[in-house]
Amino acid sequence: AQTVTQSQPEMSVQEAETVTLSCTYDTSESNYYLFWYKQPPSRQMILVIRQEAYKQQNATENRFSVNFQKAAKSFSLKISDSQLGDTAMYFCAFMKGNYGQNFVFGPGTRLSVLP
Amino acid sequence: SQTIHQWPATLVQPVGSPLSLECTVEGTSNPNLYWYRQAAGRGLQLLFYSVGIGQISSEVPQNLSASRPQDRQFILSSKKLLLSDSGFYLCAWSKAFAGYTFGSGTRLTVV
């Protein structure tokens, strides 16, 4: 079975600085997808970024980028130029490469952006 | 474009009362549908998922049930609520490998 670990329960960062959230996963699959979701205080789950395991290039979405290390089974999220609106819970998630499979979510990291 | 609607947003129910939470998806067909529960400050727990009408898989045995009477409708129910059923309930849909899209959630308090 797949597992997703987020070793940082809480983190904080000053506004405009950069922060990296870590995520590791365990799987024997070769075809899979990885995601980062953001859950602000409103509790709406919002997709931040998505990475296909077969792609070596790291995904980037504006200020959000990932460092995907497939051999190390690591998938960290870097937030550049942190903004107050980035304050949220961040969940790393794994999905096997078979249509219809369920996600495996990590326990989450609570990020606070400080003014 | 695809949208997902979940209601109600907030619900306060007495112990022993029934429950019905509804989720509908627009703009797609034959989506996979999911119900998750999130306790305060905790992670996400998958309750049910469905790959088609009438097809429900339960991940956690409990006094909740789910139904999918139509292709894009997913309902979470209970005949008698327990205090432990309190939490934040999220509906989600997926298709292919784009990932989940979540509804806005229902905050359920059982008193």
mmCIF file of N, CA, C and O in Angstrom, chain A residues 31 33 35 37 39 41-47 50 89 91 95-108 110, chain B residues 30-32 34 36 38-44 46 49 51 59 88 90 94-104 107:
data_model
loop_
_atom_site.group_PDB
_atom_site.id
_atom_site.type_symbol
_atom_site.label_atom_id
_atom_site.label_comp_id
_atom_site.label_asym_id
_atom_site.label_seq_id
_atom_site.Cartn_x
_atom_site.Cartn_y
_atom_site.Cartn_z
ATOM 1 N N ASN A 31 4.149 4.169 -12.387
ATOM 2 C CA ASN A 31 3.307 5.172 -13.036
ATOM 3 C C ASN A 31 2.355 5.748 -11.996
ATOM 4 O O ASN A 31 1.492 5.038 -11.484
ATOM 5 N N TYR A 33 0.888 9.796 -10.022
ATOM 6 C CA TYR A 33 0.762 11.250 -10.051
ATOM 7 C C TYR A 33 0.857 11.770 -8.622
ATOM 8 O O TYR A 33 0.407 11.121 -7.676
ATOM 9 N N PHE A 35 0.369 15.363 -6.130
ATOM 10 C CA PHE A 35 -0.364 16.625 -6.061
ATOM 11 C C PHE A 35 -0.049 17.347 -4.752
ATOM 12 O O PHE A 35 0.253 16.721 -3.735
ATOM 13 N N TYR A 37 -2.281 20.067 -2.455
ATOM 14 C CA TYR A 37 -3.529 20.777 -2.258
ATOM 15 C C TYR A 37 -3.362 21.759 -1.110
ATOM 16 O O TYR A 37 -2.652 21.494 -0.141
ATOM 17 N N GLN A 39 -5.516 24.068 1.720
ATOM 18 C CA GLN A 39 -6.799 24.235 2.398
ATOM 19 C C GLN A 39 -6.727 25.452 3.302
ATOM 20 O O GLN A 39 -6.234 25.377 4.434
ATOM 21 N N PRO A 41 -8.284 28.757 5.608
ATOM 22 C CA PRO A 41 -9.258 28.719 6.713
ATOM 23 C C PRO A 41 -10.693 28.489 6.262
ATOM 24 O O PRO A 41 -11.506 27.987 7.024
ATOM 25 N N SER A 42 -11.023 28.840 5.047
ATOM 26 C CA SER A 42 -12.375 28.560 4.527
ATOM 27 C C SER A 42 -12.626 27.069 4.383
ATOM 28 O O SER A 42 -13.778 26.638 4.226
ATOM 29 N N ARG A 43 -11.559 26.273 4.391
ATOM 30 C CA ARG A 43 -11.572 24.819 4.297
ATOM 31 C C ARG A 43 -11.883 24.290 2.899
ATOM 32 O O ARG A 43 -12.052 23.089 2.724
ATOM 33 N N GLN A 44 -11.951 25.172 1.931
ATOM 34 C CA GLN A 44 -12.074 24.723 0.541
ATOM 35 C C GLN A 44 -10.741 24.123 0.106
ATOM 36 O O GLN A 44 -9.696 24.738 0.279
ATOM 37 N N MET A 45 -10.763 22.931 -0.445
ATOM 38 C CA MET A 45 -9.541 22.286 -0.921
ATOM 39 C C MET A 45 -9.255 22.765 -2.337
ATOM 40 O O MET A 45 -10.084 22.628 -3.235
ATOM 41 N N ILE A 46 -8.053 23.285 -2.529
ATOM 42 C CA ILE A 46 -7.693 23.882 -3.808
ATOM 43 C C ILE A 46 -6.449 23.196 -4.344
ATOM 44 O O ILE A 46 -5.443 23.086 -3.631
ATOM 45 N N LEU A 47 -6.501 22.755 -5.588
ATOM 46 C CA LEU A 47 -5.333 22.136 -6.199
ATOM 47 C C LEU A 47 -4.281 23.209 -6.466
ATOM 48 O O LEU A 47 -4.564 24.230 -7.098
ATOM 49 N N ARG A 50 0.469 19.854 -9.780
ATOM 50 C CA ARG A 50 0.343 18.445 -10.138
ATOM 51 C C ARG A 50 1.609 18.014 -10.878
ATOM 52 O O ARG A 50 2.141 18.769 -11.688
ATOM 53 N N MET A 89 -3.474 24.972 5.358
ATOM 54 C CA MET A 89 -2.961 23.610 5.456
ATOM 55 C C MET A 89 -2.603 23.157 4.054
ATOM 56 O O MET A 89 -3.356 23.418 3.111
ATOM 57 N N PHE A 91 -1.651 19.800 1.800
ATOM 58 C CA PHE A 91 -1.675 18.349 1.761
ATOM 59 C C PHE A 91 -0.968 17.854 0.507
ATOM 60 O O PHE A 91 -1.252 18.310 -0.606
ATOM 61 N N MET A 95 -1.492 9.495 -6.303
ATOM 62 C CA MET A 95 -2.520 8.744 -7.027
ATOM 63 C C MET A 95 -1.845 7.781 -7.976
ATOM 64 O O MET A 95 -0.984 8.173 -8.758
ATOM 65 N N LYS A 96 -2.252 6.516 -7.902
ATOM 66 C CA LYS A 96 -1.706 5.529 -8.830
ATOM 67 C C LYS A 96 -2.137 5.862 -10.250
ATOM 68 O O LYS A 96 -3.155 6.505 -10.485
ATOM 69 N N GLY A 97 -1.376 5.399 -11.194
ATOM 70 C CA GLY A 97 -1.633 5.732 -12.588
ATOM 71 C C GLY A 97 -2.687 4.891 -13.252
ATOM 72 O O GLY A 97 -2.584 4.576 -14.428
ATOM 73 N N ASN A 98 -3.708 4.502 -12.500
ATOM 74 C CA ASN A 98 -4.845 3.790 -13.074
ATOM 75 C C ASN A 98 -6.087 4.632 -12.864
ATOM 76 O O ASN A 98 -6.413 4.995 -11.754
ATOM 77 N N TYR A 99 -6.763 4.899 -13.932
ATOM 78 C CA TYR A 99 -7.950 5.737 -13.852
ATOM 79 C C TYR A 99 -8.943 5.182 -12.850
ATOM 80 O O TYR A 99 -9.270 4.010 -12.860
ATOM 81 N N GLY A 100 -9.390 6.014 -11.966
ATOM 82 C CA GLY A 100 -10.383 5.595 -10.991
ATOM 83 C C GLY A 100 -9.803 5.267 -9.638
ATOM 84 O O GLY A 100 -10.541 5.001 -8.714
ATOM 85 N N GLN A 101 -8.511 5.314 -9.541
ATOM 86 C CA GLN A 101 -7.929 5.008 -8.246
ATOM 87 C C GLN A 101 -8.073 6.175 -7.284
ATOM 88 O O GLN A 101 -8.212 7.311 -7.668
ATOM 89 N N ASN A 102 -8.030 5.849 -6.017
ATOM 90 C CA ASN A 102 -8.189 6.878 -5.007
ATOM 91 C C ASN A 102 -6.861 7.515 -4.655
ATOM 92 O O ASN A 102 -5.808 6.942 -4.848
ATOM 93 N N PHE A 103 -6.993 8.694 -4.099
ATOM 94 C CA PHE A 103 -5.826 9.387 -3.583
ATOM 95 C C PHE A 103 -5.391 8.792 -2.258
ATOM 96 O O PHE A 103 -6.180 8.249 -1.505
ATOM 97 N N VAL A 104 -4.102 8.970 -1.964
ATOM 98 C CA VAL A 104 -3.592 8.789 -0.622
ATOM 99 C C VAL A 104 -3.062 10.152 -0.199
ATOM 100 O O VAL A 104 -2.171 10.699 -0.854
ATOM 101 N N PHE A 105 -3.620 10.683 0.865
ATOM 102 C CA PHE A 105 -3.215 12.013 1.331
ATOM 103 C C PHE A 105 -2.211 11.895 2.463
ATOM 104 O O PHE A 105 -2.276 10.977 3.288
ATOM 105 N N GLY A 106 -1.307 12.850 2.534
ATOM 106 C CA GLY A 106 -0.462 13.001 3.695
ATOM 107 C C GLY A 106 -1.234 13.664 4.821
ATOM 108 O O GLY A 106 -2.363 14.126 4.622
ATOM 109 N N PRO A 107 -0.647 13.753 6.006
ATOM 110 C CA PRO A 107 -1.343 14.315 7.174
ATOM 111 C C PRO A 107 -1.458 15.827 7.149
ATOM 112 O O PRO A 107 -2.207 16.405 7.934
ATOM 113 N N GLY A 108 -0.702 16.482 6.270
ATOM 114 C CA GLY A 108 -0.805 17.932 6.138
ATOM 115 C C GLY A 108 0.275 18.689 6.888
ATOM 116 O O GLY A 108 0.818 18.217 7.895
ATOM 117 N N ARG A 110 0.673 22.667 8.356
ATOM 118 C CA ARG A 110 0.014 23.963 8.549
ATOM 119 C C ARG A 110 1.042 25.068 8.368
ATOM 120 O O ARG A 110 2.005 25.154 9.132
ATOM 121 N N ASN B 30 -20.059 10.660 -16.074
ATOM 122 C CA ASN B 30 -19.412 9.485 -15.506
ATOM 123 C C ASN B 30 -18.155 9.819 -14.691
ATOM 124 O O ASN B 30 -17.099 9.206 -14.877
ATOM 125 N N PRO B 31 -18.255 10.778 -13.794
ATOM 126 C CA PRO B 31 -17.092 11.062 -12.952
ATOM 127 C C PRO B 31 -16.973 10.034 -11.841
ATOM 128 O O PRO B 31 -17.954 9.383 -11.484
ATOM 129 N N ASN B 32 -15.783 9.896 -11.292
ATOM 130 C CA ASN B 32 -15.628 9.203 -10.012
ATOM 131 C C ASN B 32 -16.009 10.199 -8.917
ATOM 132 O O ASN B 32 -15.630 11.382 -8.990
ATOM 133 N N TYR B 34 -16.478 11.005 -4.595
ATOM 134 C CA TYR B 34 -15.880 10.637 -3.314
ATOM 135 C C TYR B 34 -16.526 11.439 -2.184
ATOM 136 O O TYR B 34 -16.878 12.605 -2.360
ATOM 137 N N TYR B 36 -15.289 12.476 1.702
ATOM 138 C CA TYR B 36 -14.230 12.489 2.702
ATOM 139 C C TYR B 36 -14.755 13.156 3.974
ATOM 140 O O TYR B 36 -15.624 14.019 3.923
ATOM 141 N N GLN B 38 -13.181 15.130 7.507
ATOM 142 C CA GLN B 38 -11.994 15.733 8.117
ATOM 143 C C GLN B 38 -12.363 16.206 9.511
ATOM 144 O O GLN B 38 -13.183 17.113 9.668
ATOM 145 N N ALA B 39 -11.754 15.599 10.520
ATOM 146 C CA ALA B 39 -11.938 16.075 11.886
ATOM 147 C C ALA B 39 -11.117 17.355 12.065
ATOM 148 O O ALA B 39 -10.186 17.612 11.293
ATOM 149 N N ALA B 40 -11.448 18.133 13.061
ATOM 150 C CA ALA B 40 -10.802 19.434 13.275
ATOM 151 C C ALA B 40 -9.289 19.279 13.371
ATOM 152 O O ALA B 40 -8.786 18.496 14.179
ATOM 153 N N GLY B 41 -8.577 20.041 12.520
ATOM 154 C CA GLY B 41 -7.120 20.026 12.562
ATOM 155 C C GLY B 41 -6.475 18.729 12.122
ATOM 156 O O GLY B 41 -5.290 18.514 12.369
ATOM 157 N N ARG B 42 -7.232 17.886 11.466
ATOM 158 C CA ARG B 42 -6.719 16.574 11.092
ATOM 159 C C ARG B 42 -6.723 16.400 9.580
ATOM 160 O O ARG B 42 -7.147 17.281 8.822
ATOM 161 N N GLY B 43 -6.261 15.238 9.170
ATOM 162 C CA GLY B 43 -6.207 14.936 7.752
ATOM 163 C C GLY B 43 -7.525 14.456 7.200
ATOM 164 O O GLY B 43 -8.566 14.503 7.856
ATOM 165 N N LEU B 44 -7.471 13.962 5.987
ATOM 166 C CA LEU B 44 -8.666 13.549 5.257
ATOM 167 C C LEU B 44 -8.860 12.045 5.337
ATOM 168 O O LEU B 44 -7.930 11.276 5.127
ATOM 169 N N LEU B 46 -11.064 9.003 3.746
ATOM 170 C CA LEU B 46 -11.989 8.593 2.685
ATOM 171 C C LEU B 46 -13.097 7.741 3.286
ATOM 172 O O LEU B 46 -12.836 6.759 3.982
ATOM 173 N N TYR B 49 -16.479 5.914 -2.112
ATOM 174 C CA TYR B 49 -16.247 6.367 -3.467
ATOM 175 C C TYR B 49 -17.124 5.568 -4.416
ATOM 176 O O TYR B 49 -17.583 4.468 -4.103
ATOM 177 N N VAL B 51 -17.674 4.710 -8.732
ATOM 178 C CA VAL B 51 -17.204 4.803 -10.119
ATOM 179 C C VAL B 51 -18.365 4.780 -11.109
ATOM 180 O O VAL B 51 -18.138 4.875 -12.320
ATOM 181 N N GLU B 59 -14.988 2.616 2.554
ATOM 182 C CA GLU B 59 -13.629 2.453 3.045
ATOM 183 C C GLU B 59 -13.586 2.258 4.561
ATOM 184 O O GLU B 59 -12.643 1.678 5.072
ATOM 185 N N PHE B 88 -16.028 17.818 9.266
ATOM 186 C CA PHE B 88 -16.155 18.553 8.017
ATOM 187 C C PHE B 88 -16.178 17.535 6.889
ATOM 188 O O PHE B 88 -15.263 16.734 6.758
ATOM 189 N N LEU B 90 -16.352 16.549 2.911
ATOM 190 C CA LEU B 90 -16.004 17.061 1.600
ATOM 191 C C LEU B 90 -16.387 16.052 0.529
ATOM 192 O O LEU B 90 -16.084 14.863 0.643
ATOM 193 N N SER B 94 -13.442 13.175 -9.728
ATOM 194 C CA SER B 94 -12.237 13.075 -10.540
ATOM 195 C C SER B 94 -12.574 12.378 -11.851
ATOM 196 O O SER B 94 -13.553 11.642 -11.953
ATOM 197 N N LYS B 95 -11.743 12.651 -12.817
ATOM 198 C CA LYS B 95 -11.869 11.986 -14.110
ATOM 199 C C LYS B 95 -10.478 11.964 -14.730
ATOM 200 O O LYS B 95 -9.780 12.976 -14.716
ATOM 201 N N ALA B 96 -10.109 10.807 -15.228
ATOM 202 C CA ALA B 96 -8.760 10.626 -15.771
ATOM 203 C C ALA B 96 -7.746 10.966 -14.675
ATOM 204 O O ALA B 96 -7.955 10.672 -13.518
ATOM 205 N N PHE B 97 -6.681 11.668 -15.037
ATOM 206 C CA PHE B 97 -5.583 11.835 -14.095
ATOM 207 C C PHE B 97 -5.372 13.280 -13.690
ATOM 208 O O PHE B 97 -4.297 13.658 -13.257
ATOM 209 N N ALA B 98 -6.435 14.071 -13.810
ATOM 210 C CA ALA B 98 -6.300 15.485 -13.491
ATOM 211 C C ALA B 98 -6.296 15.748 -12.002
ATOM 212 O O ALA B 98 -5.966 16.834 -11.565
ATOM 213 N N GLY B 99 -6.676 14.766 -11.223
ATOM 214 C CA GLY B 99 -6.744 14.972 -9.784
ATOM 215 C C GLY B 99 -8.161 15.227 -9.328
ATOM 216 O O GLY B 99 -9.096 15.185 -10.107
ATOM 217 N N TYR B 100 -8.294 15.468 -8.056
ATOM 218 C CA TYR B 100 -9.604 15.702 -7.476
ATOM 219 C C TYR B 100 -9.993 17.168 -7.595
ATOM 220 O O TYR B 100 -9.152 18.057 -7.481
ATOM 221 N N THR B 101 -11.296 17.398 -7.751
ATOM 222 C CA THR B 101 -11.865 18.726 -7.549
ATOM 223 C C THR B 101 -12.853 18.593 -6.400
ATOM 224 O O THR B 101 -13.744 17.745 -6.449
ATOM 225 N N PHE B 102 -12.691 19.442 -5.413
ATOM 226 C CA PHE B 102 -13.487 19.321 -4.201
ATOM 227 C C PHE B 102 -14.641 20.316 -4.177
ATOM 228 O O PHE B 102 -14.547 21.424 -4.731
ATOM 229 N N GLY B 103 -15.701 19.908 -3.494
ATOM 230 C CA GLY B 103 -16.766 20.840 -3.169
ATOM 231 C C GLY B 103 -16.331 21.743 -2.028
ATOM 232 O O GLY B 103 -15.230 21.602 -1.496
ATOM 233 N N SER B 104 -17.201 22.638 -1.646
ATOM 234 C CA SER B 104 -16.858 23.623 -0.619
ATOM 235 C C SER B 104 -17.018 23.081 0.794
ATOM 236 O O SER B 104 -16.634 23.742 1.752
ATOM 237 N N ARG B 107 -19.942 21.612 7.149
ATOM 238 C CA ARG B 107 -19.520 21.510 8.547
ATOM 239 C C ARG B 107 -20.688 20.952 9.350
ATOM 240 O O ARG B 107 -21.709 21.614 9.504
#
